[in-house]
Short mmCIF file of C-alpha atoms in Angstrom, two decimals:
data_model
loop_
_atom_site.label_atom_id
_atom_site.label_comp_id
_atom_site.label_asym_id
_atom_site.label_seq_id
_atom_site.Cartn_x
_atom_site.Cartn_y
_atom_site.Cartn_z
CA MET R 246 -74.76 -41.44 27.94
CA LYS R 247 -71.82 -39.20 27.20
CA ARG R 248 -69.23 -40.22 29.75
CA LYS R 249 -70.41 -43.75 30.38
CA ARG R 250 -69.52 -47.07 28.83
CA SER R 251 -71.33 -50.37 28.95
CA LEU R 252 -70.17 -52.60 31.83
CA PRO R 253 -69.98 -56.39 31.29
CA LEU R 254 -72.77 -58.00 33.31
CA SER R 255 -70.25 -60.36 34.93
CA ARG R 256 -68.75 -57.32 36.71
CA VAL R 257 -71.97 -55.95 38.17
CA TYR R 258 -71.48 -57.69 41.54
CA ARG R 259 -68.40 -55.55 42.16
CA LEU R 260 -70.60 -52.48 42.38
CA LEU R 261 -73.17 -53.82 44.82
CA GLU R 262 -71.15 -56.13 47.08
CA PRO R 263 -69.67 -53.30 49.17
CA GLY R 264 -73.20 -52.26 50.21
CA PRO R 265 -73.63 -48.69 48.93
CA VAL R 266 -76.80 -46.69 49.30
CA VAL R 267 -78.40 -46.69 45.84
CA LEU R 268 -81.11 -44.65 44.16
CA LEU R 269 -83.90 -46.81 42.75
CA THR R 270 -85.79 -45.28 39.84
CA THR R 271 -89.14 -46.42 38.47
CA ALA R 272 -91.57 -44.98 35.90
CA ARG R 273 -95.31 -45.48 35.64
CA LYS R 274 -97.86 -43.74 33.48
CA GLY R 275 -95.22 -41.37 32.18
CA ARG R 276 -94.11 -40.33 35.67
CA ALA R 277 -90.69 -41.17 37.04
CA ASN R 278 -89.77 -41.51 40.69
CA VAL R 279 -86.61 -42.12 42.70
CA MET R 280 -85.97 -43.45 46.22
CA PRO R 281 -82.83 -44.29 48.21
CA MET R 282 -82.35 -47.94 49.15
CA SER R 283 -79.83 -49.68 51.40
CA TRP R 284 -81.43 -53.10 51.74
CA HIS R 285 -80.13 -55.03 48.75
CA THR R 286 -77.82 -57.97 48.08
CA MET R 287 -76.30 -59.76 45.14
CA ILE R 288 -77.92 -63.17 44.61
CA ASP R 289 -76.10 -64.49 41.54
CA PHE R 290 -73.19 -63.42 39.35
CA GLU R 291 -74.38 -63.91 35.76
CA PRO R 292 -76.92 -63.06 34.80
CA PRO R 293 -76.63 -60.74 37.78
CA LEU R 294 -79.52 -61.24 40.17
CA VAL R 295 -80.17 -58.75 42.97
CA GLY R 296 -82.53 -59.07 45.91
CA CYS R 297 -83.94 -55.79 47.19
CA VAL R 298 -86.41 -54.77 49.87
CA VAL R 299 -88.89 -52.00 49.05
CA SER R 300 -91.46 -51.36 51.76
CA ASP R 301 -95.08 -51.52 50.68
CA ARG R 302 -95.48 -48.11 52.32
CA ASN R 303 -93.27 -46.61 49.60
CA PHE R 304 -94.71 -45.16 46.40
CA THR R 305 -92.12 -47.25 44.51
CA PHE R 306 -93.59 -50.56 45.70
CA GLU R 307 -96.67 -50.34 43.48
CA SER R 308 -94.67 -49.14 40.45
CA LEU R 309 -92.25 -52.01 40.83
CA LYS R 310 -95.07 -54.54 41.04
CA ALA R 311 -97.01 -53.06 38.14
CA THR R 312 -94.20 -52.29 35.69
CA ARG R 313 -91.68 -54.97 36.76
CA GLU R 314 -88.84 -52.62 35.79
CA CYS R 315 -86.43 -50.29 37.58
CA VAL R 316 -82.92 -48.87 37.52
CA ILE R 317 -80.39 -49.13 40.36
CA ASN R 318 -78.29 -45.95 40.29
CA ILE R 319 -75.18 -45.69 42.46
CA PRO R 320 -74.44 -42.23 43.86
CA THR R 321 -71.21 -40.90 45.37
CA VAL R 322 -70.75 -38.61 48.34
CA GLU R 323 -71.34 -35.29 46.56
CA LEU R 324 -74.92 -36.49 45.93
CA ALA R 325 -75.52 -37.30 49.61
CA PRO R 326 -77.78 -34.27 50.27
CA ALA R 327 -79.96 -35.21 47.27
CA VAL R 328 -80.07 -38.86 48.42
CA VAL R 329 -81.27 -37.84 51.89
CA GLY R 330 -83.74 -35.41 50.35
CA CYS R 331 -85.19 -38.18 48.19
CA GLY R 332 -85.61 -40.28 51.33
CA ASN R 333 -87.39 -37.54 53.24
CA THR R 334 -90.05 -36.90 50.56
CA SER R 335 -92.60 -39.02 48.72
CA GLY R 336 -93.03 -39.33 44.98
CA ARG R 337 -96.77 -39.25 45.62
CA ARG R 338 -96.51 -35.49 46.13
CA VAL R 339 -93.15 -34.32 44.75
CA ASP R 340 -91.22 -34.54 41.47
CA LYS R 341 -87.97 -35.47 43.17
CA PHE R 342 -85.85 -35.10 40.03
CA GLU R 343 -86.82 -31.44 39.82
CA ARG R 344 -86.70 -30.83 43.56
CA PHE R 345 -83.23 -32.30 44.06
CA GLY R 346 -81.60 -31.35 40.76
CA LEU R 347 -81.30 -34.87 39.37
CA THR R 348 -81.28 -35.52 35.61
CA ALA R 349 -83.44 -38.35 34.23
CA GLU R 350 -81.88 -39.93 31.14
CA PRO R 351 -83.50 -42.61 28.98
CA ALA R 352 -82.43 -46.18 29.65
CA SER R 353 -81.80 -48.73 26.89
CA ARG R 354 -83.92 -51.68 28.03
CA VAL R 355 -86.45 -50.33 30.55
CA GLU R 356 -88.84 -47.39 30.85
CA ALA R 357 -87.44 -46.25 34.22
CA PRO R 358 -84.82 -43.51 33.78
CA LEU R 359 -81.13 -43.45 34.62
CA VAL R 360 -79.96 -40.80 37.08
CA ALA R 361 -77.26 -39.08 35.01
CA GLU R 362 -75.34 -37.78 38.05
CA CYS R 363 -74.72 -41.31 39.40
CA TYR R 364 -71.42 -42.94 38.38
CA ALA R 365 -73.10 -46.29 37.58
CA ASN R 366 -76.58 -47.38 36.47
CA LEU R 367 -78.03 -50.89 36.37
CA GLU R 368 -81.15 -51.45 34.27
CA CYS R 369 -83.26 -54.17 35.89
CA LYS R 370 -86.29 -56.37 35.24
CA VAL R 371 -88.22 -57.81 38.18
CA VAL R 372 -88.02 -61.59 37.73
CA ASP R 373 -89.62 -62.86 40.94
CA THR R 374 -92.24 -61.26 43.19
CA ARG R 375 -93.13 -64.32 45.25
CA MET R 376 -91.43 -62.86 48.34
CA ALA R 377 -92.94 -59.39 47.87
CA ALA R 378 -96.07 -60.00 49.91
CA ARG R 379 -94.32 -61.52 52.92
CA TYR R 380 -90.92 -59.74 52.96
CA ASP R 381 -91.27 -56.78 50.53
CA LEU R 382 -88.46 -58.61 48.72
CA PHE R 383 -88.10 -58.42 44.94
CA ILE R 384 -85.66 -60.41 42.79
CA LEU R 385 -84.21 -58.29 39.97
CA GLU R 386 -82.17 -59.29 36.96
CA VAL R 387 -79.71 -56.70 35.69
CA VAL R 388 -80.16 -56.55 31.91
CA ALA R 389 -77.85 -53.64 31.08
CA ALA R 390 -75.17 -51.82 33.05
CA TRP R 391 -73.40 -48.49 32.57
CA ILE R 392 -70.38 -47.04 34.28
CA ASP R 393 -68.32 -43.85 34.17
CA PRO R 394 -64.83 -45.23 33.44
CA SER R 395 -63.15 -42.10 34.81
CA ARG R 396 -64.28 -42.92 38.37
CA LYS R 397 -61.63 -45.29 39.62
CA ARG R 398 -62.34 -45.10 43.35
CA PRO R 399 -65.93 -43.96 43.70
CA GLU R 400 -66.67 -42.52 47.15
CA THR R 401 -69.90 -44.41 47.68
CA ILE R 402 -71.95 -43.78 50.81
CA HIS R 403 -73.07 -46.46 53.25
CA HIS R 404 -75.90 -45.88 55.72
CA ARG R 405 -75.16 -46.49 59.39
CA GLY R 406 -78.63 -45.49 60.55
CA GLY R 407 -80.18 -42.28 61.80
CA GLY R 408 -78.68 -40.09 59.10
CA LEU R 409 -75.09 -41.23 59.71
CA PHE R 410 -73.27 -42.30 56.57
CA MET R 411 -69.87 -43.94 56.16
CA VAL R 412 -67.99 -42.76 53.09
CA ALA R 413 -65.92 -45.36 51.23
CA GLY R 414 -62.33 -45.17 52.46
CA ARG R 415 -58.98 -46.61 51.43
CA GLU R 416 -58.52 -49.85 49.50
CA ILE R 417 -56.49 -52.91 50.37
CA LYS R 418 -55.63 -55.87 48.16
CA LEU R 419 -55.43 -59.40 49.53
CA PRO R 420 -54.76 -62.73 47.83
CA SER R 421 -58.38 -63.84 47.60
CA GLY R 422 -59.12 -66.81 45.37
CA LYS R 423 -62.78 -65.76 45.18
CA PRO R 424 -64.33 -63.62 42.46
CA MET V 300 -67.93 -62.13 76.58
CA LYS V 301 -65.61 -59.88 78.53
CA ARG V 302 -65.62 -56.66 76.58
CA LYS V 303 -69.00 -56.97 74.91
CA ARG V 304 -72.44 -55.83 75.91
CA SER V 305 -75.84 -56.90 74.66
CA LEU V 306 -77.09 -54.76 71.76
CA PRO V 307 -80.83 -53.97 71.51
CA LEU V 308 -82.26 -55.91 68.57
CA SER V 309 -83.78 -52.71 67.17
CA ARG V 310 -80.22 -51.47 66.51
CA VAL V 311 -79.00 -54.51 64.60
CA TYR V 312 -79.76 -53.01 61.17
CA ARG V 313 -77.12 -50.33 61.79
CA LEU V 314 -74.41 -52.98 61.69
CA LEU V 315 -75.43 -54.68 58.45
CA GLU V 316 -76.82 -51.81 56.33
CA PRO V 317 -73.38 -50.50 55.32
CA GLY V 318 -72.61 -53.86 53.68
CA PRO V 319 -69.56 -55.23 55.55
CA VAL V 320 -67.98 -58.58 54.83
CA VAL V 321 -69.07 -60.83 57.70
CA LEU V 322 -67.90 -64.17 59.05
CA LEU V 323 -70.70 -66.72 59.22
CA THR V 324 -70.22 -69.46 61.82
CA THR V 325 -72.10 -72.73 62.04
CA ALA V 326 -71.68 -75.87 64.16
CA ARG V 327 -72.72 -79.42 63.37
CA LYS V 328 -71.96 -82.66 65.15
CA GLY V 329 -69.64 -80.85 67.53
CA ARG V 330 -67.63 -79.25 64.72
CA ALA V 331 -67.64 -75.52 64.10
CA ASN V 332 -66.93 -73.80 60.81
CA VAL V 333 -66.59 -70.22 59.58
CA MET V 334 -66.90 -68.62 56.14
CA PRO V 335 -66.78 -65.04 54.86
CA MET V 336 -69.97 -63.68 53.32
CA SER V 337 -70.75 -60.46 51.46
CA TRP V 338 -74.15 -61.28 50.01
CA HIS V 339 -76.57 -60.29 52.75
CA THR V 340 -79.25 -57.67 53.34
CA MET V 341 -81.49 -56.48 56.13
CA ILE V 342 -85.11 -57.48 55.51
CA ASP V 343 -86.88 -56.15 58.59
CA PHE V 344 -86.04 -54.01 61.62
CA GLU V 345 -87.55 -55.82 64.61
CA PRO V 346 -87.30 -58.62 65.08
CA PRO V 347 -84.29 -58.14 62.81
CA LEU V 348 -84.58 -60.32 59.71
CA VAL V 349 -81.59 -60.82 57.44
CA GLY V 350 -81.48 -62.41 54.01
CA CYS V 351 -78.20 -64.12 53.13
CA VAL V 352 -76.91 -66.12 50.20
CA VAL V 353 -74.80 -69.20 50.93
CA SER V 354 -73.84 -71.22 47.86
CA ASP V 355 -74.77 -74.88 47.94
CA ARG V 356 -71.14 -75.57 47.00
CA ASN V 357 -70.08 -74.29 50.44
CA PHE V 358 -69.68 -76.63 53.41
CA THR V 359 -71.79 -74.14 55.40
CA PHE V 360 -74.88 -74.68 53.21
CA GLU V 361 -75.65 -78.15 54.58
CA SER V 362 -74.96 -77.09 58.19
CA LEU V 363 -77.30 -74.16 57.85
CA LYS V 364 -80.06 -76.31 56.41
CA ALA V 365 -79.61 -79.08 58.97
CA THR V 366 -79.10 -77.04 62.17
CA ARG V 367 -81.07 -73.89 61.23
CA GLU V 368 -78.68 -71.83 63.34
CA CYS V 369 -75.67 -69.59 62.75
CA VAL V 370 -73.84 -66.49 63.97
CA ILE V 371 -73.04 -63.43 61.87
CA ASN V 372 -69.72 -62.03 63.14
CA ILE V 373 -68.50 -58.64 61.92
CA PRO V 374 -64.74 -58.30 61.49
CA THR V 375 -62.66 -55.14 61.13
CA VAL V 376 -59.65 -54.50 58.93
CA GLU V 377 -56.99 -56.08 61.17
CA LEU V 378 -58.78 -59.41 60.63
CA ALA V 379 -58.75 -59.06 56.82
CA PRO V 380 -55.98 -61.66 56.26
CA ALA V 381 -57.92 -64.20 58.36
CA VAL V 382 -61.14 -63.37 56.48
CA VAL V 383 -59.47 -63.99 53.11
CA GLY V 384 -57.85 -67.14 54.47
CA CYS V 385 -61.25 -68.47 55.56
CA GLY V 386 -62.55 -67.80 52.05
CA ASN V 387 -59.68 -69.64 50.38
CA THR V 388 -60.09 -72.87 52.38
CA SER V 389 -62.93 -75.30 53.02
CA GLY V 390 -64.21 -76.45 56.40
CA ARG V 391 -64.48 -79.90 54.87
CA ARG V 392 -60.71 -80.25 55.24
CA VAL V 393 -59.49 -77.54 57.62
CA ASP V 394 -60.25 -76.35 61.16
CA LYS V 395 -60.28 -72.70 60.17
CA PHE V 396 -60.41 -71.42 63.76
CA GLU V 397 -57.08 -73.08 64.49
CA ARG V 398 -55.55 -72.29 61.11
CA PHE V 399 -56.37 -68.57 61.19
CA GLY V 400 -56.06 -67.90 64.92
CA LEU V 401 -59.75 -67.23 65.56
CA THR V 402 -61.30 -67.87 68.98
CA ALA V 403 -64.64 -69.69 69.16
CA GLU V 404 -66.72 -68.54 72.14
CA PRO V 405 -70.04 -70.04 73.22
CA ALA V 406 -73.16 -68.19 72.08
CA SER V 407 -76.19 -67.68 74.33
CA ARG V 408 -79.03 -68.92 72.10
CA VAL V 409 -77.46 -71.07 69.37
CA GLU V 410 -74.88 -73.86 69.11
CA ALA V 411 -72.77 -72.03 66.52
CA PRO V 412 -69.89 -70.14 68.15
CA LEU V 413 -69.12 -66.44 68.30
CA VAL V 414 -65.82 -65.28 66.81
CA ALA V 415 -64.30 -63.47 69.80
CA GLU V 416 -62.05 -61.23 67.68
CA CYS V 417 -65.01 -59.69 65.83
CA TYR V 418 -66.39 -56.43 67.28
CA ALA V 419 -70.03 -57.57 66.91
CA ASN V 420 -71.81 -60.93 66.87
CA LEU V 421 -75.39 -61.67 65.86
CA GLU V 422 -76.87 -64.99 66.94
CA CYS V 423 -79.38 -66.15 64.31
CA LYS V 424 -82.05 -68.77 63.71
CA VAL V 425 -82.97 -69.73 60.16
CA VAL V 426 -86.68 -68.91 59.83
CA ASP V 427 -87.33 -69.52 56.13
CA THR V 428 -85.56 -71.88 53.70
CA ARG V 429 -88.12 -71.71 50.88
CA MET V 430 -85.71 -69.70 48.68
CA ALA V 431 -82.72 -71.92 49.47
CA ALA V 432 -83.23 -74.39 46.64
CA ARG V 433 -83.69 -71.77 43.92
CA TYR V 434 -81.51 -68.85 45.10
CA ASP V 435 -79.32 -70.27 47.93
CA LEU V 436 -81.14 -67.59 49.96
CA PHE V 437 -81.86 -68.08 53.66
CA ILE V 438 -83.96 -65.82 55.88
CA LEU V 439 -82.43 -65.42 59.35
CA GLU V 440 -83.88 -63.91 62.51
CA VAL V 441 -81.37 -62.30 64.86
CA VAL V 442 -82.24 -63.57 68.36
CA ALA V 443 -79.32 -62.09 70.34
CA ALA V 444 -76.73 -59.44 69.50
CA TRP V 445 -73.41 -58.48 71.12
CA ILE V 446 -71.18 -55.50 70.55
CA ASP V 447 -67.87 -54.16 71.84
CA PRO V 448 -68.91 -50.70 73.09
CA SER V 449 -65.35 -49.40 72.88
CA ARG V 450 -65.38 -49.57 69.06
CA LYS V 451 -66.99 -46.31 68.04
CA ARG V 452 -65.99 -46.26 64.37
CA PRO V 453 -65.29 -49.83 63.39
CA GLU V 454 -63.15 -50.10 60.26
CA THR V 455 -65.27 -52.73 58.56
CA ILE V 456 -64.16 -54.16 55.23
CA HIS V 457 -66.27 -54.21 52.06
CA HIS V 458 -65.49 -56.50 49.14
CA ARG V 459 -65.06 -54.91 45.73
CA GLY V 460 -64.29 -58.19 43.99
CA GLY V 461 -61.11 -60.03 43.10
CA GLY V 462 -59.47 -59.56 46.48
CA LEU V 463 -59.92 -55.78 46.55
CA PHE V 464 -61.48 -54.48 49.75
CA MET V 465 -62.69 -51.00 50.63
CA VAL V 466 -62.08 -50.07 54.27
CA ALA V 467 -64.76 -47.99 55.99
CA GLY V 468 -63.79 -44.32 55.75
CA ARG V 469 -64.96 -41.06 57.28
CA GLU V 470 -68.48 -40.39 58.53
CA ILE V 471 -70.93 -37.68 57.55
CA LYS V 472 -74.20 -36.75 59.25
CA LEU V 473 -77.21 -35.59 57.26
CA PRO V 474 -80.74 -34.68 58.35
CA SER V 475 -82.36 -37.98 57.42
CA GLY V 476 -85.87 -38.60 58.69
CA LYS V 477 -85.42 -42.33 58.19
CA PRO V 478 -84.24 -44.84 60.80
#
């Protein structure tokens, strides 16, 4: 992790609240996979809990259930073609890291790899699968977080459906009393 | 609903996937309330299911549990000061519609009002409260949806924490095979 520093877990919500498309990595039987995901939400601040929806039609679903580990990687706009490519292929047939030029780096607390090209990486344990059967909904706890401190205003991408993505725009500051 | 048209329920996910701050309205005993919310995710396409986290410290929590109805209203950047104002006050003490110049309009399927100034409004029924006690997580079904068709690129706002908001930026189109 050359360029990245550890991010306090209390700050993790700041990365996911704006709703970016993320890349979810898993590893099972020595084989890593990666899929884009837009259906996620913060659930608690600290320890950071995240709810995410992974369809049982996806190759990732079984890995997540079996290994109970994953990494949420947050890409920026220059990775958009790779993100869409990962969504259009299945890890059942393709090594997506190789196909889309993504670099798998070892994580510190889980077997699933970090995507080196992403500006932030959240190592997660699955802590609740009771909603997986009915809603494909998993509850994750973030156990370690990494961020590239040089990226002050990351141009995250946000899916608007049908291949249309909104790129993070300008920032405004308002006197919010909330975290 | 002068300017708005009905939105097909199959399109609802396109409004929430990018992760905008929304205004959640409820009504109980003839009294409406409104709170900003960033912790939400799509859960299914059609009927559209939405998971949302409402802290049990919020006035809205009890209304949601008791009435099992609400409206998700999506504001754009010109409403940002009102959104922050709604987050800094409690409906226990303040009529936030009056205080922040928001117009409550009748909904078609629920008692909770629409916020007229928002470019889209999703009328919701609470369909599952089993995760409310543990995670403050409610599962909503969108039963009617309204959109202002004149707003082609709504400048939604996305919370980055501590009063910092990202405003929706430019759009890019990529050959995604996904919805």
